[in-house]
XYZ file of N, CA, C and O in Angstrom:
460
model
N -21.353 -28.417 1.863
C -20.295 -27.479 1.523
C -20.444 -26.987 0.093
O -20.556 -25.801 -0.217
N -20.435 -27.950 -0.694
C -21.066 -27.397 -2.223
C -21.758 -26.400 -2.483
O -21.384 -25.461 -3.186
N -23.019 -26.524 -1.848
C -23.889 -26.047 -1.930
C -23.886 -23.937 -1.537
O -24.528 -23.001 -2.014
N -22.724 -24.054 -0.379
C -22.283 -22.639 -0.121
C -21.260 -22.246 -1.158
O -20.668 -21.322 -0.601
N -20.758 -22.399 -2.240
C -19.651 -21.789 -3.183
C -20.374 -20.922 -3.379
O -21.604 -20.896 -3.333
N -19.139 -19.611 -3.776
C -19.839 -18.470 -4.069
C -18.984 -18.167 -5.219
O -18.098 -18.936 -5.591
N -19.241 -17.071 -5.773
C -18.398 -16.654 -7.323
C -17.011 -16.433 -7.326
O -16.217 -16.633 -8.245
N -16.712 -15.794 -5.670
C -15.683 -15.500 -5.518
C -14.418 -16.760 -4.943
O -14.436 -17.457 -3.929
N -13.481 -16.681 -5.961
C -12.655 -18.119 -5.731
C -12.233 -17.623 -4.674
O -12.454 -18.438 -3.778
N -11.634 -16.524 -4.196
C -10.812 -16.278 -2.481
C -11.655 -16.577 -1.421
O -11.168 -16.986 -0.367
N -13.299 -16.377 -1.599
C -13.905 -16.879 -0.681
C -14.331 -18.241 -0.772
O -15.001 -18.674 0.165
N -14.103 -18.878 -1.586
C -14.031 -20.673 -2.064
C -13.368 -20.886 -1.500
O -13.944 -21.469 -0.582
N -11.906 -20.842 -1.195
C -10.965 -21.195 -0.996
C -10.824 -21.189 0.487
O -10.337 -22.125 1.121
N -11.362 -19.879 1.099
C -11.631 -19.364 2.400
C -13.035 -20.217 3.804
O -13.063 -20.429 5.017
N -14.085 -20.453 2.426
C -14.656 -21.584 2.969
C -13.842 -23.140 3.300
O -14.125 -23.846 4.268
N -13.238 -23.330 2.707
C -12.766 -24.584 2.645
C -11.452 -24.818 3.482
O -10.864 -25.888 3.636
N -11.197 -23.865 3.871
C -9.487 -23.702 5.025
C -9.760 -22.302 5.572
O -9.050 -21.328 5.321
N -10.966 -22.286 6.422
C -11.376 -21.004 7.281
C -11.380 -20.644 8.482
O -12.126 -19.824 9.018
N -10.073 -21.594 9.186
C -9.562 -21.293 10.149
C -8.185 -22.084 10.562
O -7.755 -23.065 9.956
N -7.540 -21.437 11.778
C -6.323 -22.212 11.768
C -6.210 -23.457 11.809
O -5.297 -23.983 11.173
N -7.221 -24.333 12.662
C -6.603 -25.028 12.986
C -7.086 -26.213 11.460
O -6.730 -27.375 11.263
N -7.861 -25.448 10.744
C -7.665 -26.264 9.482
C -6.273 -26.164 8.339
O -6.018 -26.768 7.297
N -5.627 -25.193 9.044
C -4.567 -24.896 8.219
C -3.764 -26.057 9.002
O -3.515 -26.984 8.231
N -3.452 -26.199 9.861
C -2.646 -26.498 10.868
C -2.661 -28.075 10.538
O -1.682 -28.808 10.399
N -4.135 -28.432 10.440
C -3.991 -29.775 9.710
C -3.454 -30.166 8.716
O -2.672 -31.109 8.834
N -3.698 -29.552 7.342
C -3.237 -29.796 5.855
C -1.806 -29.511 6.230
O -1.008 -29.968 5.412
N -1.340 -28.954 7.126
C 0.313 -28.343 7.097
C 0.814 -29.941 7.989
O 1.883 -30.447 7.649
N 0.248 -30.402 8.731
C 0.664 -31.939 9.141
C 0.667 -32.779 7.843
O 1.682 -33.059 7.205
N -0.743 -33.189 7.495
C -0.954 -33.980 6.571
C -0.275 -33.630 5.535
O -0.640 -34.508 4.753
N 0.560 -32.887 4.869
C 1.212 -32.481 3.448
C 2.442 -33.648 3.782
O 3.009 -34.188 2.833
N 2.785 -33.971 5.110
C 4.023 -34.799 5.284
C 3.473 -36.181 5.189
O 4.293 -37.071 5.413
N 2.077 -36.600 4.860
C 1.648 -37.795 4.645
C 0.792 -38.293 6.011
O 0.646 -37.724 7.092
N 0.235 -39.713 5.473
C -0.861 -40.205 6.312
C -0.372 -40.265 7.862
O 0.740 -40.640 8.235
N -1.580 -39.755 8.793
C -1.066 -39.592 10.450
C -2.542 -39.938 11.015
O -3.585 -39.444 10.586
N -2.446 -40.747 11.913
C -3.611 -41.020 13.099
C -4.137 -39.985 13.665
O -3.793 -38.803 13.661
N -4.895 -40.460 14.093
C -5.981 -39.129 14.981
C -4.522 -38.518 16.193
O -4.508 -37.318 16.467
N -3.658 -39.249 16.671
C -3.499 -39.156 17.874
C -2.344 -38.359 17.738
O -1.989 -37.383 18.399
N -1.655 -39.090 16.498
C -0.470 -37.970 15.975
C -0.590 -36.523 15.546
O 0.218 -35.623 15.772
N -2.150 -36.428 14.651
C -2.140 -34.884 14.573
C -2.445 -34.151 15.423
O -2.437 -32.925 15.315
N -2.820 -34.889 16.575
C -3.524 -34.121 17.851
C -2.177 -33.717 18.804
O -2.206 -32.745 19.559
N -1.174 -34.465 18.683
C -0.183 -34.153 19.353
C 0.964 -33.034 18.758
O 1.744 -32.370 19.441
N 0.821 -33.034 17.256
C 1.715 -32.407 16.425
C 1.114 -31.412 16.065
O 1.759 -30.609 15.390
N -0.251 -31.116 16.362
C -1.085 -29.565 16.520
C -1.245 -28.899 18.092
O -1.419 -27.730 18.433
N -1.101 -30.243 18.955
C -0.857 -29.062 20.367
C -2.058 -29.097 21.030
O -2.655 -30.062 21.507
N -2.372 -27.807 21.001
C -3.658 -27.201 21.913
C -5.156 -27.590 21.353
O -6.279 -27.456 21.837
N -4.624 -28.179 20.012
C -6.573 -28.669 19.569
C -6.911 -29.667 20.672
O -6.195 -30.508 21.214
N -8.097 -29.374 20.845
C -9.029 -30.363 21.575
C -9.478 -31.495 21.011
O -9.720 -31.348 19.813
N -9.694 -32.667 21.472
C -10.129 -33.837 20.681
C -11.294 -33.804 19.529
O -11.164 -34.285 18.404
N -12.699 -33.004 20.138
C -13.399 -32.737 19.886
C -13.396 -31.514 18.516
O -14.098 -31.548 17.505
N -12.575 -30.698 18.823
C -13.019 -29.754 17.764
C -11.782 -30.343 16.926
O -11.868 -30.016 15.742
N -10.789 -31.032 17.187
C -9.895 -32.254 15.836
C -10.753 -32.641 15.210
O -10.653 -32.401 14.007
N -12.037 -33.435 15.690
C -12.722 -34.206 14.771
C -13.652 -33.587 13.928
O -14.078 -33.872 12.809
N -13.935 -32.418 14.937
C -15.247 -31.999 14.095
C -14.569 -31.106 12.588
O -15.315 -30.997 11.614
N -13.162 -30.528 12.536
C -12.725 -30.780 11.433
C -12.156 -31.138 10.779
O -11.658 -30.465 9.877
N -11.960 -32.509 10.968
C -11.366 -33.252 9.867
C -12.743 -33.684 9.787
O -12.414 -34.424 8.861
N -14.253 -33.955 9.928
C -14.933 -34.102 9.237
C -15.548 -33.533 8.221
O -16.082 -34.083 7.258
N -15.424 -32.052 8.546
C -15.839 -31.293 7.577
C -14.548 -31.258 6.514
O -14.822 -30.699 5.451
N -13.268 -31.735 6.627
C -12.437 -31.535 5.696
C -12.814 -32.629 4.651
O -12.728 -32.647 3.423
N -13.328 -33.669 5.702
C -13.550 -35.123 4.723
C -14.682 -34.689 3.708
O -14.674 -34.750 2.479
N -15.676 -34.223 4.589
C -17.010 -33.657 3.056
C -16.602 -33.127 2.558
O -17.194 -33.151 1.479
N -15.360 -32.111 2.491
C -15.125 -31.324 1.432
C -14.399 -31.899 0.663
O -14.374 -31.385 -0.455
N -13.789 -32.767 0.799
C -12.849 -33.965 -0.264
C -11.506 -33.327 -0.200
O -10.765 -33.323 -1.183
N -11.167 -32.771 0.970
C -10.070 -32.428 1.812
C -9.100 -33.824 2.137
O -7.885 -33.885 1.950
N -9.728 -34.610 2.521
C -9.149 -35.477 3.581
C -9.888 -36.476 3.113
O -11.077 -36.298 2.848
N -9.151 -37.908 2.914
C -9.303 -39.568 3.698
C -9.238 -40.001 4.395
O -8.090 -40.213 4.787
N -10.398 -40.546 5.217
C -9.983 -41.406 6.292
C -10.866 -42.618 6.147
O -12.028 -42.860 5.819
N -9.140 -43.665 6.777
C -9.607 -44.965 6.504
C -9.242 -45.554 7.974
O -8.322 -45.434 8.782
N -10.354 -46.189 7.882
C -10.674 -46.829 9.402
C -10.091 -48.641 9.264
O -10.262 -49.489 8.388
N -9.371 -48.656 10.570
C -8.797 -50.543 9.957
C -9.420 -50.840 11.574
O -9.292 -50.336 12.690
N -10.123 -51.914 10.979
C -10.854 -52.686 11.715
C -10.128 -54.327 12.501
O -10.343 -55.501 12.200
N -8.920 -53.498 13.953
C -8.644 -54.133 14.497
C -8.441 -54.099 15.975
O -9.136 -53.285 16.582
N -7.587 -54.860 16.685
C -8.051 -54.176 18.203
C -6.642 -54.034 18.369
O -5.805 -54.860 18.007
N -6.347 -52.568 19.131
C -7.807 -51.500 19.302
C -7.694 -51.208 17.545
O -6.793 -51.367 16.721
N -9.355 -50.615 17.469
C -9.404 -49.987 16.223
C -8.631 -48.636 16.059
O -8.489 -48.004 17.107
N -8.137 -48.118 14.986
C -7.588 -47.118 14.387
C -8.015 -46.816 13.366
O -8.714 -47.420 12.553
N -7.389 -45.385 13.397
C -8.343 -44.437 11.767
C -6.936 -43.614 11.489
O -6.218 -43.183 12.392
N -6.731 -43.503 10.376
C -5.704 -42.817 9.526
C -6.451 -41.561 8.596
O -7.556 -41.677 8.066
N -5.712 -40.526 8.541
C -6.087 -39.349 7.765
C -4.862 -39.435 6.352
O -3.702 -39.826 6.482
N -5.351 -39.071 5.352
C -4.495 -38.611 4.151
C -5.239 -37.767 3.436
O -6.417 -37.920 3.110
N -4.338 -36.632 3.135
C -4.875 -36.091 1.880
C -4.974 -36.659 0.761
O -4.296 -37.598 0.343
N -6.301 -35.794 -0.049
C -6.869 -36.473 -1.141
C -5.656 -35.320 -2.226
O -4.664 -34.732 -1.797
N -6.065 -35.312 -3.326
C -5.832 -35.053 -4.635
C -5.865 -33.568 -4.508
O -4.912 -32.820 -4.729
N -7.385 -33.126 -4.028
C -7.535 -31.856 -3.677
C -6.954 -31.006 -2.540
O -6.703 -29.814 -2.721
N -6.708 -31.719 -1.183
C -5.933 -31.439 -0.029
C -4.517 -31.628 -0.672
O -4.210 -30.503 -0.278
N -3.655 -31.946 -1.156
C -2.761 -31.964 -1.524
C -2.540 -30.638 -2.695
O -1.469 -30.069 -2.902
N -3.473 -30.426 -3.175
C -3.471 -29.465 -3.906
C -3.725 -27.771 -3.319
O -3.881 -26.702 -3.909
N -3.686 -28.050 -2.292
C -3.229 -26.668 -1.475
C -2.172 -26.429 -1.047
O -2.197 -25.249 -0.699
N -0.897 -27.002 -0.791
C 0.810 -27.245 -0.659
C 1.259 -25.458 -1.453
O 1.699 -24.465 -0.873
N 1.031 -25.588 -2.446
C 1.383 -23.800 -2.761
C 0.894 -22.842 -1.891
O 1.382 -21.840 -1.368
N -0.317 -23.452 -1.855
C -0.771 -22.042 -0.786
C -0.488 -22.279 0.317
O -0.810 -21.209 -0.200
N -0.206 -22.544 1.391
C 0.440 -23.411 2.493
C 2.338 -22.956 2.079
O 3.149 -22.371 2.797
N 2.489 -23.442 0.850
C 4.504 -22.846 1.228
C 4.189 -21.223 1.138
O 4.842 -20.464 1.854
N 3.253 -20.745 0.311
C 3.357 -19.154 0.092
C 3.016 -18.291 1.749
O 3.598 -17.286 2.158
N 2.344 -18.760 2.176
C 1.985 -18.409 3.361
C 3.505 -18.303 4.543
O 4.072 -17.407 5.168
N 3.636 -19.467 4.394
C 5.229 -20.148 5.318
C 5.841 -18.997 4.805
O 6.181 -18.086 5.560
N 6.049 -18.939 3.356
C 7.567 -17.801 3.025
C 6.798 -16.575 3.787
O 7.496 -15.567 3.674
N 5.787 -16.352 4.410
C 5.152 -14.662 4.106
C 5.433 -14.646 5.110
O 5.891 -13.571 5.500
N 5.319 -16.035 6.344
C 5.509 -15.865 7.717
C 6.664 -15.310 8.232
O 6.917 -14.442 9.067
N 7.407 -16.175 7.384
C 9.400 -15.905 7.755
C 9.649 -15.271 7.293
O 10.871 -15.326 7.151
N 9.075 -14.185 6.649
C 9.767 -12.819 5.641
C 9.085 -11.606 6.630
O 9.246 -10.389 6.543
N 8.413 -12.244 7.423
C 7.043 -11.440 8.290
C 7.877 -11.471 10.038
O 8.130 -10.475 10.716
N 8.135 -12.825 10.381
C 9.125 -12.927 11.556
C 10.250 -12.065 11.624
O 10.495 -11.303 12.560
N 11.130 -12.261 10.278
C 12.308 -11.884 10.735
C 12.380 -9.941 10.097
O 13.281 -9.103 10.052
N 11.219 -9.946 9.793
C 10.851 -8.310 9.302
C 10.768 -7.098 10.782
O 11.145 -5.994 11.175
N 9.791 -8.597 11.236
C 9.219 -7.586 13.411
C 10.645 -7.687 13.901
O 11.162 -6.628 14.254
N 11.614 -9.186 14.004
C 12.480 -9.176 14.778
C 13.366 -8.222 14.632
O 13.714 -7.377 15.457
N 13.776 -8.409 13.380
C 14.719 -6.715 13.292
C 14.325 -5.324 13.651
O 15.054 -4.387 13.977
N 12.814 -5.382 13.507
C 12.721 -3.810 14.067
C 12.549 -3.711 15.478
O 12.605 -2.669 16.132
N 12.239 -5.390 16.102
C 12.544 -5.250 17.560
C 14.070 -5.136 18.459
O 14.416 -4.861 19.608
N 14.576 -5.446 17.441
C 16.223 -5.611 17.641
C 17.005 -4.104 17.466
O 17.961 -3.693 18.124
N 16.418 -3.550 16.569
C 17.230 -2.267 16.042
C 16.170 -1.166 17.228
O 16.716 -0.130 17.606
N 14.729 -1.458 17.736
C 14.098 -0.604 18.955
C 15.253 -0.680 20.152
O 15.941 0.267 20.532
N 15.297 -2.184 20.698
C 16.168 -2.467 21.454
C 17.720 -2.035 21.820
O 18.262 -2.060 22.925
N 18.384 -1.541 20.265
C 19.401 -1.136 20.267
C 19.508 0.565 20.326
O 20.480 1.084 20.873
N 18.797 1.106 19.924
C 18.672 2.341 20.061
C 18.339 3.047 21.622
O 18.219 4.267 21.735
């Protein structure tokens, strides 16, 4: 991942949370450490498979911790690091843009509707 930075910080930033369902993660994990099984349930429609394949790439990017406890059955826990935690602004700015964005369509679907 390093190795792809480019000059441009929006596309830094864009590498590193470049699709939803990586958003979708950090927006779980901002509420603190969760099992594989919890974010899989509290994201929905991800597949097991493409869950893992990014939270691994979140882990190389120093996105994400995961600590594995070695008992039966075994379990693995995710937390954000220092840096995953340090996306929470961008993550609430987004949220406000959504709900300023929702209730922007609903009214003009409401005031279509009424007319």
């Amino acid at each position: 991942m390093r190795d792809e930075l480019t000059a441009c910080p929006v596309e830094t930033t864009l590498l590193l949370i470049n699709n939803r369902w990586k958003v979708l993660i950090l927006r779980e994990l901002l509420d603190g450490t969760k099992r594989f099984g919890e974010l899989k349930k509290a994201i929905g429609s991800i597949s097991s498979k493409v869950l893992t394949s990014h939270l691994r790439s979140m882990e190389e990017s120093g996105l994400v911790d995961r600590e594995v406890f070695a008992e039966v059955p075994p379990h693995v826990e995710y937390t954000l690091t220092e840096t995953g935690n340090s996306l929470k602004p961008i993550l609430d700015a987004m949220k406000e843009w959504g709900t300023e964005y929702q209730a922007k369509i609903n009214s003009e679907l409401k005031e279509a509707k009424d007319n």
